[in-house]
Coordinates of N, CA, C and O in Angstrom, one line a residue:
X1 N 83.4 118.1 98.1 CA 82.7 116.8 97.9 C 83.5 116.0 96.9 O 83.8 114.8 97.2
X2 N 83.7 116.6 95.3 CA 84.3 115.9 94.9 C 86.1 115.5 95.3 O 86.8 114.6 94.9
X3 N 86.4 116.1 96.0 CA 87.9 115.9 96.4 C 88.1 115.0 97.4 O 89.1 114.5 97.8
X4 N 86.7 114.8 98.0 CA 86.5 113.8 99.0 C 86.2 112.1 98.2 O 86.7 111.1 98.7
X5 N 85.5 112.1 97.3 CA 85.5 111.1 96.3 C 86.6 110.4 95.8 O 86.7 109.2 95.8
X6 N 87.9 111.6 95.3 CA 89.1 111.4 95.4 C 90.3 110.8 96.0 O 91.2 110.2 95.5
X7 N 90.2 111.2 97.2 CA 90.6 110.6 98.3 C 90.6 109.7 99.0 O 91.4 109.0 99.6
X8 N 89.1 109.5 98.4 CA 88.2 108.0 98.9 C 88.7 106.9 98.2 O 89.1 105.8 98.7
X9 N 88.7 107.3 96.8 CA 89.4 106.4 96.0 C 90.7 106.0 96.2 O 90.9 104.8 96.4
X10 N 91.7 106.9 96.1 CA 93.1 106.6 96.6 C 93.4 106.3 97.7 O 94.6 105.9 97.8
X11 N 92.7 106.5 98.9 CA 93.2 105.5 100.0 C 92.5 104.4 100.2 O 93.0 103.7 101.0
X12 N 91.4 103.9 99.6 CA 90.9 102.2 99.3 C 91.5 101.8 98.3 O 90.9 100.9 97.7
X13 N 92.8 102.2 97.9 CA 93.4 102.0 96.5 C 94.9 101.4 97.5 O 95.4 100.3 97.6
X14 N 95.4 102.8 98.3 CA 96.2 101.9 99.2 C 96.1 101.5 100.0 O 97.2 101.7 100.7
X15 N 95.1 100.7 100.9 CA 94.8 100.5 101.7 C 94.8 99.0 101.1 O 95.7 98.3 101.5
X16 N 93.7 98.5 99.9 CA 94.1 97.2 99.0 C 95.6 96.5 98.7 O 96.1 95.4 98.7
X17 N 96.2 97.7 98.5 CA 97.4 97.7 98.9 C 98.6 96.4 99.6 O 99.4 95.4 99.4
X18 N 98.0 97.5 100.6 CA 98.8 97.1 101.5 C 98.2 95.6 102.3 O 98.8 95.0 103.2
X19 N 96.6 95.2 101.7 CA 96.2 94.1 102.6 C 97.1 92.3 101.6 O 97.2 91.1 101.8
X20 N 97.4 93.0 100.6 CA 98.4 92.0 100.1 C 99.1 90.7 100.8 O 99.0 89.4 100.8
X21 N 100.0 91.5 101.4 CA 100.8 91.3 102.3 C 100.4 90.7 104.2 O 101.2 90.3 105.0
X22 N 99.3 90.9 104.3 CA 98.7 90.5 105.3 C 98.9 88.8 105.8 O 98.7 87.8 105.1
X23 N 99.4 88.7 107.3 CA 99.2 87.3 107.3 C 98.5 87.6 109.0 O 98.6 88.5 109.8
X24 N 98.0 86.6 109.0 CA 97.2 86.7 110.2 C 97.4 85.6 111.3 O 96.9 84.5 111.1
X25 N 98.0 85.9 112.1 CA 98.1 85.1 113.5 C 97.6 84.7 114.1 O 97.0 85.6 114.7
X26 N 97.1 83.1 114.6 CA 96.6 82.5 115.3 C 96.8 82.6 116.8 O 97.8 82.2 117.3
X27 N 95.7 83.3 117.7 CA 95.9 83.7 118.8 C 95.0 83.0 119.9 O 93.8 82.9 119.8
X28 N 95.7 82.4 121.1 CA 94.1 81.5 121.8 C 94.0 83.1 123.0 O 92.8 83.3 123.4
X29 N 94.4 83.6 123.2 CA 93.9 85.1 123.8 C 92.5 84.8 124.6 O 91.8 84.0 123.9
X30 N 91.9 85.1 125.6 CA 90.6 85.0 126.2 C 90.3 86.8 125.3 O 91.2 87.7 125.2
X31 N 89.2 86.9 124.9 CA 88.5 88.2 125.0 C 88.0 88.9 126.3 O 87.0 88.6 126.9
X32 N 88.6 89.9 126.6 CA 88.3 91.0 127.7 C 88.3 92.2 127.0 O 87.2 92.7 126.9
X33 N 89.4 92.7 126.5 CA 89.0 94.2 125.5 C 88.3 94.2 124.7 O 88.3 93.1 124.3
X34 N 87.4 94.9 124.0 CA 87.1 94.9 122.7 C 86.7 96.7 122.4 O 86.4 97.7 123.1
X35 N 87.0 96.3 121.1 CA 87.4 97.9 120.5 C 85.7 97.8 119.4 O 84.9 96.9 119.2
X36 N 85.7 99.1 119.0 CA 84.5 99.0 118.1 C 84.5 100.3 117.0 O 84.5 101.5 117.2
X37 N 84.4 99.7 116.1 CA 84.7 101.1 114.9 C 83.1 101.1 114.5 O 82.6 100.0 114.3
X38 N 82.8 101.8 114.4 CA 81.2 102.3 113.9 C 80.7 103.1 112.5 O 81.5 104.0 112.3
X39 N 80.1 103.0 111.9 CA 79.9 103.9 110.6 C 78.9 104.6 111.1 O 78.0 103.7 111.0
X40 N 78.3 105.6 111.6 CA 77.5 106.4 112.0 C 76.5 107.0 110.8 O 75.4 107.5 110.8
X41 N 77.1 106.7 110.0 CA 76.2 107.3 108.5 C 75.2 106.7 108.6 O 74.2 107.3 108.8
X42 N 75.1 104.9 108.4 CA 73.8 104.2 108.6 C 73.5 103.6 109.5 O 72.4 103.1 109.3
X43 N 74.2 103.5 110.7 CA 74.2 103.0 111.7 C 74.0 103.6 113.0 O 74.9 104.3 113.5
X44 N 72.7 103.4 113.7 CA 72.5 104.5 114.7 C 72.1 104.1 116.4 O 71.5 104.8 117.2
X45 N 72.5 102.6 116.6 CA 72.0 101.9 117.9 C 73.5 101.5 118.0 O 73.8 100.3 118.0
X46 N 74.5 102.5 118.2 CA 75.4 102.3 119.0 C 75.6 101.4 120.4 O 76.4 100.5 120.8
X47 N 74.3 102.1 121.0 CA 74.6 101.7 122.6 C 73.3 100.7 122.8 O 73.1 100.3 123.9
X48 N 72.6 100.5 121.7 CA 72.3 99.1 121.7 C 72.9 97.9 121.3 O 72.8 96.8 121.9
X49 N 73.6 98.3 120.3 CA 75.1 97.2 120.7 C 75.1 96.5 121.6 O 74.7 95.4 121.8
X50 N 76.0 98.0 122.4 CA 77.4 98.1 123.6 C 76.3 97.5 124.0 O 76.3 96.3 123.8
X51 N 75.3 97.8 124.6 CA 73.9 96.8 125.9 C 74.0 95.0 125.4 O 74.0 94.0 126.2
X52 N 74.0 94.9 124.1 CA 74.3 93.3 123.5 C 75.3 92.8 124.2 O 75.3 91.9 125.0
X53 N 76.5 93.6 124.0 CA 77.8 93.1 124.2 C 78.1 92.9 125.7 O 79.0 92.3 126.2
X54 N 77.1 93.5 126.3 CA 77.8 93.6 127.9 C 76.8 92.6 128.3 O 77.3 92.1 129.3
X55 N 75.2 91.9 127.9 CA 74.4 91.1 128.1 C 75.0 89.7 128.4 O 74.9 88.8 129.3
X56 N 75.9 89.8 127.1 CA 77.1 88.6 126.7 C 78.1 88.1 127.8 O 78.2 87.0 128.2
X57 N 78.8 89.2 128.3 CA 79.5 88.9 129.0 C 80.9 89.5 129.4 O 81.7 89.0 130.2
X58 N 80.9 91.1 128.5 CA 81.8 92.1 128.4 C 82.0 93.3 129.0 O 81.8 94.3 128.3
X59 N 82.4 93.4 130.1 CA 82.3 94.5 130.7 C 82.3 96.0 130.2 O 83.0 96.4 129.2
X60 N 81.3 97.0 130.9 CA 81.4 98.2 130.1 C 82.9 99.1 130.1 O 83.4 99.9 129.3
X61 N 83.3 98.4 131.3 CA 84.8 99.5 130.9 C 85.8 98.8 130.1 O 86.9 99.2 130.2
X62 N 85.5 97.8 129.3 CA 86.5 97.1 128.6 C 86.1 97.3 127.1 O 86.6 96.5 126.3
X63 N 85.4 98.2 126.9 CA 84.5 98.1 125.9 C 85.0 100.1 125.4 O 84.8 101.1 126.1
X64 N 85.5 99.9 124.4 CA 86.1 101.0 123.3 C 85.2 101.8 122.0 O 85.0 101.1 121.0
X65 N 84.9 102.8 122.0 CA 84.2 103.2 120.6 C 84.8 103.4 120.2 O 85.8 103.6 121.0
X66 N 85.0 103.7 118.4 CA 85.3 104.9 117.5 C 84.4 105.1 116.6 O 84.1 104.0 116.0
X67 N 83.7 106.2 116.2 CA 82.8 106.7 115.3 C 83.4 107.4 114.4 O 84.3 108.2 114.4
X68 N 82.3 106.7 113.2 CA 82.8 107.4 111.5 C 81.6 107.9 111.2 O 80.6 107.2 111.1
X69 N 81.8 109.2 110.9 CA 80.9 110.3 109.9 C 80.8 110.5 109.3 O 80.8 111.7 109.4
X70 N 80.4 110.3 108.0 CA 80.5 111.4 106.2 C 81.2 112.9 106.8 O 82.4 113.3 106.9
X71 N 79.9 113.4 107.1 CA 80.2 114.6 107.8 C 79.7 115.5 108.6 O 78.5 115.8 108.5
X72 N 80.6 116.3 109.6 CA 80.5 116.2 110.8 C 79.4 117.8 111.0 O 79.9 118.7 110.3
X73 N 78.3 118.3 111.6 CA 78.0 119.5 111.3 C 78.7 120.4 112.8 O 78.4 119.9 113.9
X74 N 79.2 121.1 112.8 CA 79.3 122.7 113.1 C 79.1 121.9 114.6 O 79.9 121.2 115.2
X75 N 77.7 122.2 114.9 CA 77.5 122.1 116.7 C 77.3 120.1 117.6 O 76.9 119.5 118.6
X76 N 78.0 119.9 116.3 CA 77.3 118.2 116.6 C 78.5 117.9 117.7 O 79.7 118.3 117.7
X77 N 77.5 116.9 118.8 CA 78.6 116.2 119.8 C 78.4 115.0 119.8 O 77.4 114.3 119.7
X78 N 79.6 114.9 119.9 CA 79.6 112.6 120.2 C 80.2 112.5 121.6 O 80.9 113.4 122.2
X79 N 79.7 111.2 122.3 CA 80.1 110.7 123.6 C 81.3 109.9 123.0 O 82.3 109.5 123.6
X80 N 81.2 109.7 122.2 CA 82.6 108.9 121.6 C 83.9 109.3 121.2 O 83.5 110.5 120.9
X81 N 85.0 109.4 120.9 CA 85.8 109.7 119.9 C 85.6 109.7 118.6 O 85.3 108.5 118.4
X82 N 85.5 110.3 117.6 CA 85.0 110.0 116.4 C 86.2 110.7 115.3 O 87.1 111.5 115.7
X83 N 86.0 110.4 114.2 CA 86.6 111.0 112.9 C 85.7 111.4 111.9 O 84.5 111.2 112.0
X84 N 86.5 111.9 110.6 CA 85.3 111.9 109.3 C 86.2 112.0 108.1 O 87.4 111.8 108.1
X85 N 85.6 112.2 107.2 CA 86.5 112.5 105.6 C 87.8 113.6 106.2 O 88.8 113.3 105.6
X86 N 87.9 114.4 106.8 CA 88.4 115.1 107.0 C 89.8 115.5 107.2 O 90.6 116.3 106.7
X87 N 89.5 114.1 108.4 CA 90.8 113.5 109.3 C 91.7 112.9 108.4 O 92.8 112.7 108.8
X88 N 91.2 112.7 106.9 CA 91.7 111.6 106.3 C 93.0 112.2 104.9 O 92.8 112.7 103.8
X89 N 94.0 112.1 105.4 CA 95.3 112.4 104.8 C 95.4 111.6 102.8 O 95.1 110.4 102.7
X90 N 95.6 112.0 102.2 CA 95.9 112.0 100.7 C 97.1 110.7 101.1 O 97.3 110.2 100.0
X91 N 97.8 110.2 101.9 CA 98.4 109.3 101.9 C 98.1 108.2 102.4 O 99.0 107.3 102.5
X92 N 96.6 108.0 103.1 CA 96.2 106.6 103.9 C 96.6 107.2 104.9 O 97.5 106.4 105.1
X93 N 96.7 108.1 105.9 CA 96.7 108.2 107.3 C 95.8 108.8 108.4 O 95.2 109.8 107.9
X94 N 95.6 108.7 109.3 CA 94.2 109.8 109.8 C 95.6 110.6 110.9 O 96.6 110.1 111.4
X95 N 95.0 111.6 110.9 CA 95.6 112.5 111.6 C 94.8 113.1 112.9 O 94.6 114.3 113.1
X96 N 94.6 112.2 113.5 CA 93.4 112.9 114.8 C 94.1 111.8 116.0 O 94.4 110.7 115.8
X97 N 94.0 112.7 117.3 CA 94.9 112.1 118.2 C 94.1 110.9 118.5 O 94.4 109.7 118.3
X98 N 93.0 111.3 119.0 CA 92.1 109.6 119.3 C 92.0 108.8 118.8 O 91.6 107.7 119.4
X99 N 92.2 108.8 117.4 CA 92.3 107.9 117.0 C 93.1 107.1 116.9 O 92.9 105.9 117.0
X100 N 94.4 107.7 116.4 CA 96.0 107.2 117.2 C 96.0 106.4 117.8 O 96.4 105.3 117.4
X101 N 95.4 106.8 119.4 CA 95.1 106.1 120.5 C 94.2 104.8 120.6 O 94.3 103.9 121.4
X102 N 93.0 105.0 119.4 CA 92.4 103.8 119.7 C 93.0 103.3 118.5 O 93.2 102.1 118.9
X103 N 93.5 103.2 117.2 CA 94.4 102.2 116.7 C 95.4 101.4 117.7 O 95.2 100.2 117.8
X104 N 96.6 102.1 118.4 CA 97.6 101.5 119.3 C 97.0 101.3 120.1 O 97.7 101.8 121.0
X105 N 95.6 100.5 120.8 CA 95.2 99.9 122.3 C 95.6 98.7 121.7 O 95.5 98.5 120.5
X106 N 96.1 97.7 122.7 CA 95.7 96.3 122.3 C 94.4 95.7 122.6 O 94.2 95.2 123.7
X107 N 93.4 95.8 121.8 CA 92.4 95.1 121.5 C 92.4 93.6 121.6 O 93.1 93.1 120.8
X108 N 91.6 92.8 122.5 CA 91.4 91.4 122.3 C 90.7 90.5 121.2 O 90.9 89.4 120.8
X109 N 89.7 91.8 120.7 CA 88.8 91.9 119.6 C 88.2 93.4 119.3 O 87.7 94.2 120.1
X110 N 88.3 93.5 118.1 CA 88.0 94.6 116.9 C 87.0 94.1 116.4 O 87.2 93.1 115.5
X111 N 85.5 94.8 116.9 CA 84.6 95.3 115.3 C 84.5 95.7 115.1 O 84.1 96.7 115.7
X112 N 84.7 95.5 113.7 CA 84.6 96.2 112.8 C 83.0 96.8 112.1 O 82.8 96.3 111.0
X113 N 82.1 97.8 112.7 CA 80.7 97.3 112.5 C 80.3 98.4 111.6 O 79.6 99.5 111.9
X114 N 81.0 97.9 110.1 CA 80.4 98.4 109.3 C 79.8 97.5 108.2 O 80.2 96.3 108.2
X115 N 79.1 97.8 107.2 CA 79.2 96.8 106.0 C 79.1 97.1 104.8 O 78.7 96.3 103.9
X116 N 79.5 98.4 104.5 CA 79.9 99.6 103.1 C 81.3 99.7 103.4 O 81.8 99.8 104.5
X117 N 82.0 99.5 102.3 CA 83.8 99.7 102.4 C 83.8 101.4 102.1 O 83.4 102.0 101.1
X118 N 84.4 101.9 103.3 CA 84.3 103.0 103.4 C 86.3 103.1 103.5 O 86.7 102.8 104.6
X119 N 87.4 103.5 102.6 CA 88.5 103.8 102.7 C 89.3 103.8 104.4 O 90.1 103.0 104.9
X120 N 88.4 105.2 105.1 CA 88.7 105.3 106.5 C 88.5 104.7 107.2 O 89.2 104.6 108.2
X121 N 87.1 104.0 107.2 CA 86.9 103.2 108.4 C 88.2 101.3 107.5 O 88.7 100.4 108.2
X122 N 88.4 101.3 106.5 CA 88.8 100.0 106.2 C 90.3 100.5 106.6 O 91.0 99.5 106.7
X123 N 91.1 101.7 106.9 CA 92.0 102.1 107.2 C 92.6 101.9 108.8 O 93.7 101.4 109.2
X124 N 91.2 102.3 109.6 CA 91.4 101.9 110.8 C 91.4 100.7 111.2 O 92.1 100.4 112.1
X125 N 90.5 99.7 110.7 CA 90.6 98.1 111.0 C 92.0 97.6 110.5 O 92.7 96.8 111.1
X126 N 92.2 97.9 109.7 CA 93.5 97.5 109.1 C 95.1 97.9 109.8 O 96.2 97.5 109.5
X127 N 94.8 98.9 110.6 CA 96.1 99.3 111.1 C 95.6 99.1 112.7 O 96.4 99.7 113.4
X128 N 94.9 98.6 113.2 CA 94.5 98.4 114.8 C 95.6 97.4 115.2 O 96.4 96.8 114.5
X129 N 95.4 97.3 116.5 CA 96.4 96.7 117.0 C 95.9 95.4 117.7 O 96.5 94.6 118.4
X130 N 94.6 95.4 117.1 CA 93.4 94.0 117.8 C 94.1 92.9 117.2 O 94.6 92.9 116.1
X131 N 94.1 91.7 118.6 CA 94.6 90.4 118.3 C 93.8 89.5 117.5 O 94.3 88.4 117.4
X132 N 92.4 89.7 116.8 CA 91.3 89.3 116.8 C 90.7 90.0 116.0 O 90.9 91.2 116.4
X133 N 89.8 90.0 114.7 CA 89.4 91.3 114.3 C 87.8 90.5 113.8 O 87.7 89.3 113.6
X134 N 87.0 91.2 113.9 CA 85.2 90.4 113.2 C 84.9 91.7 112.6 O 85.2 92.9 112.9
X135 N 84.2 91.0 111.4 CA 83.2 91.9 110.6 C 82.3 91.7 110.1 O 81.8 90.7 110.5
X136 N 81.8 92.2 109.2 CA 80.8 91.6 107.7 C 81.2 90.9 106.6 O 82.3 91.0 106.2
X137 N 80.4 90.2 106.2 CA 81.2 89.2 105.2 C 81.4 90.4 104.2 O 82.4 90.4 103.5
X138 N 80.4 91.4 103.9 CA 80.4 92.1 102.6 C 81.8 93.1 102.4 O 81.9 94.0 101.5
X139 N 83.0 92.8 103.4 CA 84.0 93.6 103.2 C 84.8 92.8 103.2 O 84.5 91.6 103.5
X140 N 86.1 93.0 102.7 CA 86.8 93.0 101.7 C 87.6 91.7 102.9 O 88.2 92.1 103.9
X141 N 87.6 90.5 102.5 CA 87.8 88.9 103.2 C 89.2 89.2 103.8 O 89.3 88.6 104.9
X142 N 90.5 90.0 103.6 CA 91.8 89.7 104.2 C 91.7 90.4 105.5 O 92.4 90.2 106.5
X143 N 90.6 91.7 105.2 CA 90.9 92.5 106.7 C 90.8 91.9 108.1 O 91.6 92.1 109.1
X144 N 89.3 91.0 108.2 CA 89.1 90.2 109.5 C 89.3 88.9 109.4 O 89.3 88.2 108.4
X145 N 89.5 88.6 111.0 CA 90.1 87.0 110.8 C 88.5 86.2 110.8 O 88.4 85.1 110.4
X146 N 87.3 87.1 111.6 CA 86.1 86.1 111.4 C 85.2 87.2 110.5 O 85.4 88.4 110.6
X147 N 84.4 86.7 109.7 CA 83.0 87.1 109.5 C 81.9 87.3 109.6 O 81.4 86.2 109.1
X148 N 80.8 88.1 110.0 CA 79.5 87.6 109.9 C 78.2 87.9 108.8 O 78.0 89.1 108.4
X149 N 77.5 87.1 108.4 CA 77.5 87.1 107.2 C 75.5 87.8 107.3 O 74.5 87.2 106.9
X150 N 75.6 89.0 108.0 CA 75.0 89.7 107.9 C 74.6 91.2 107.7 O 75.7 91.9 107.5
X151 N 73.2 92.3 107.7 CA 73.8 93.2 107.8 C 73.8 94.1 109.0 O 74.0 93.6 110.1
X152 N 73.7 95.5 108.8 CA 74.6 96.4 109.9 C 73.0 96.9 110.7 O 73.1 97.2 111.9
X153 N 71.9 96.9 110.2 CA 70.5 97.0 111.0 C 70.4 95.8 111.8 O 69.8 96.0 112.9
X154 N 70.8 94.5 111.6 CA 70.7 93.0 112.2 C 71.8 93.1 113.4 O 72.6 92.2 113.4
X155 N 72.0 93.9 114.3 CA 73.2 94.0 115.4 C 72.8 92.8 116.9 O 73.6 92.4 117.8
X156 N 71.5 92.4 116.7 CA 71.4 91.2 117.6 C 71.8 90.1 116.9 O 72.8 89.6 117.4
X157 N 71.2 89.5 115.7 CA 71.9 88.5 115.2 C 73.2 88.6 115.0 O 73.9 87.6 115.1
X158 N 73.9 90.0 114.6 CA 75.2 89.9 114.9 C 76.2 89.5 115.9 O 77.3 88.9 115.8
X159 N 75.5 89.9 117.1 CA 76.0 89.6 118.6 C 75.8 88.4 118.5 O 76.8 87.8 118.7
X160 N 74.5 87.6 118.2 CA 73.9 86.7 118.5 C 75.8 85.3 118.2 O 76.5 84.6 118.9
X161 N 75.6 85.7 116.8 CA 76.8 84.7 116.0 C 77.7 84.9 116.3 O 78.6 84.1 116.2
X162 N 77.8 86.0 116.7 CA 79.6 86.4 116.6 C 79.7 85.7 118.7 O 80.9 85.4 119.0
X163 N 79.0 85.6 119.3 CA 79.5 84.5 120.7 C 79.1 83.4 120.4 O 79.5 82.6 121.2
X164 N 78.3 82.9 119.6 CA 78.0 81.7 119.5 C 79.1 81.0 118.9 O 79.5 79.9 119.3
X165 N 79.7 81.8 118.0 CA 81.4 81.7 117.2 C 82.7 81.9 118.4 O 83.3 80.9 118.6
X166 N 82.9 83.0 119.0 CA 83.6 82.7 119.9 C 84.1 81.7 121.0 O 85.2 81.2 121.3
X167 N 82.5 81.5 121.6 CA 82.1 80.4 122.3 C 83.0 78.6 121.8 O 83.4 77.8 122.6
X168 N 83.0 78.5 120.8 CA 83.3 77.7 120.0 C 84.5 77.5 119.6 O 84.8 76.3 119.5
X169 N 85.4 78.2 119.4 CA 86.8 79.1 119.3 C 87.3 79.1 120.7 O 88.6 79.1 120.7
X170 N 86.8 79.1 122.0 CA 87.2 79.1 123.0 C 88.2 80.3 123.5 O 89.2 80.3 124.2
X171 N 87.2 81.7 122.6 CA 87.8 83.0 122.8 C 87.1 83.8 124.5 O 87.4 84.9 125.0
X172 N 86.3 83.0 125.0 CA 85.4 83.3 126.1 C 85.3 82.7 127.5 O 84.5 83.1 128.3

């Protein structure tokens, strides 16, 4: 536990880092992929979401999870790919194949749907390969190119803004 504390610290340590140097690309891209990193700690209507997102206009096979844990118990299963403290390398890196995988997709949009700065999950938004990234305003402003300025229980008004934003952007 406490070495997990540690870890935590030093990879939101380089992870700040490295968003220094960040410049972000203006992309007119239509949205068809979209990727989704999840905090599962406090967040537990996954696939009420995913039901928002496809109401919208997003097909279910174009539509990506990844789930984040504290931690994981013994007999627990996910329909998702997921990670946890575990995965998470003393140098900023995750070492788990799926996730690999879902960093390197090209994503048309990445959310990011958390709103606690958690090291690993700000690890994976930050290294995705999404042309497009959305989040919470309560995280850390260089990582995504939009915001929404709510929280992580409010996932309809989330949807709600985040196409009404889109829509407007002429990402749809």
């Amino acid at each position: 536990m406490f070495l997990n504390k540690i870890k935590e610290f030093w990879t939101k340590k380089i992870v700040k880092k490295r968003l220094l140097n960040v410049k972000h690309l203006a992309t007119n891209t239509i949205i068809k992929k979209v990727g989704i990193v999840f905090d599962e700690t406090y967040f537990y209507e996954k696939d009420a979401l995913i039901a928002e997102l496809i109401k919208n206009g997003i097909q279910k096979e174009n539509i990506s999870s990844l789930v984040f844990k504290d931690v994981v118990k013994k007999n627990e299963t996910f329909d998702s790919p997921f990670f946890s403290y575990k995965n998470l390398s003393w140098i900023a890196t995750i070492d788990k194949k799926e996730v690999s995988e879902f960093i390197h997709q090209d994503f048309d949009l990445l959310i990011s749907y958390y709103d606690i700065e958690k090291s690993s999950l700000l690890l994976v938004t930050h290294l995705s390969k999404a042309t497009f990234k959305v989040g919470f305003a309560s995280i850390d402003k260089r990582l995504n190119h939009f915001m929404v300025d709510t929280n992580a229980e409010n996932y309809k008004i989330f949807v709600a803004e985040l196409f009404k934003y889109l829509k407007i952007l002429n990402k749809l």
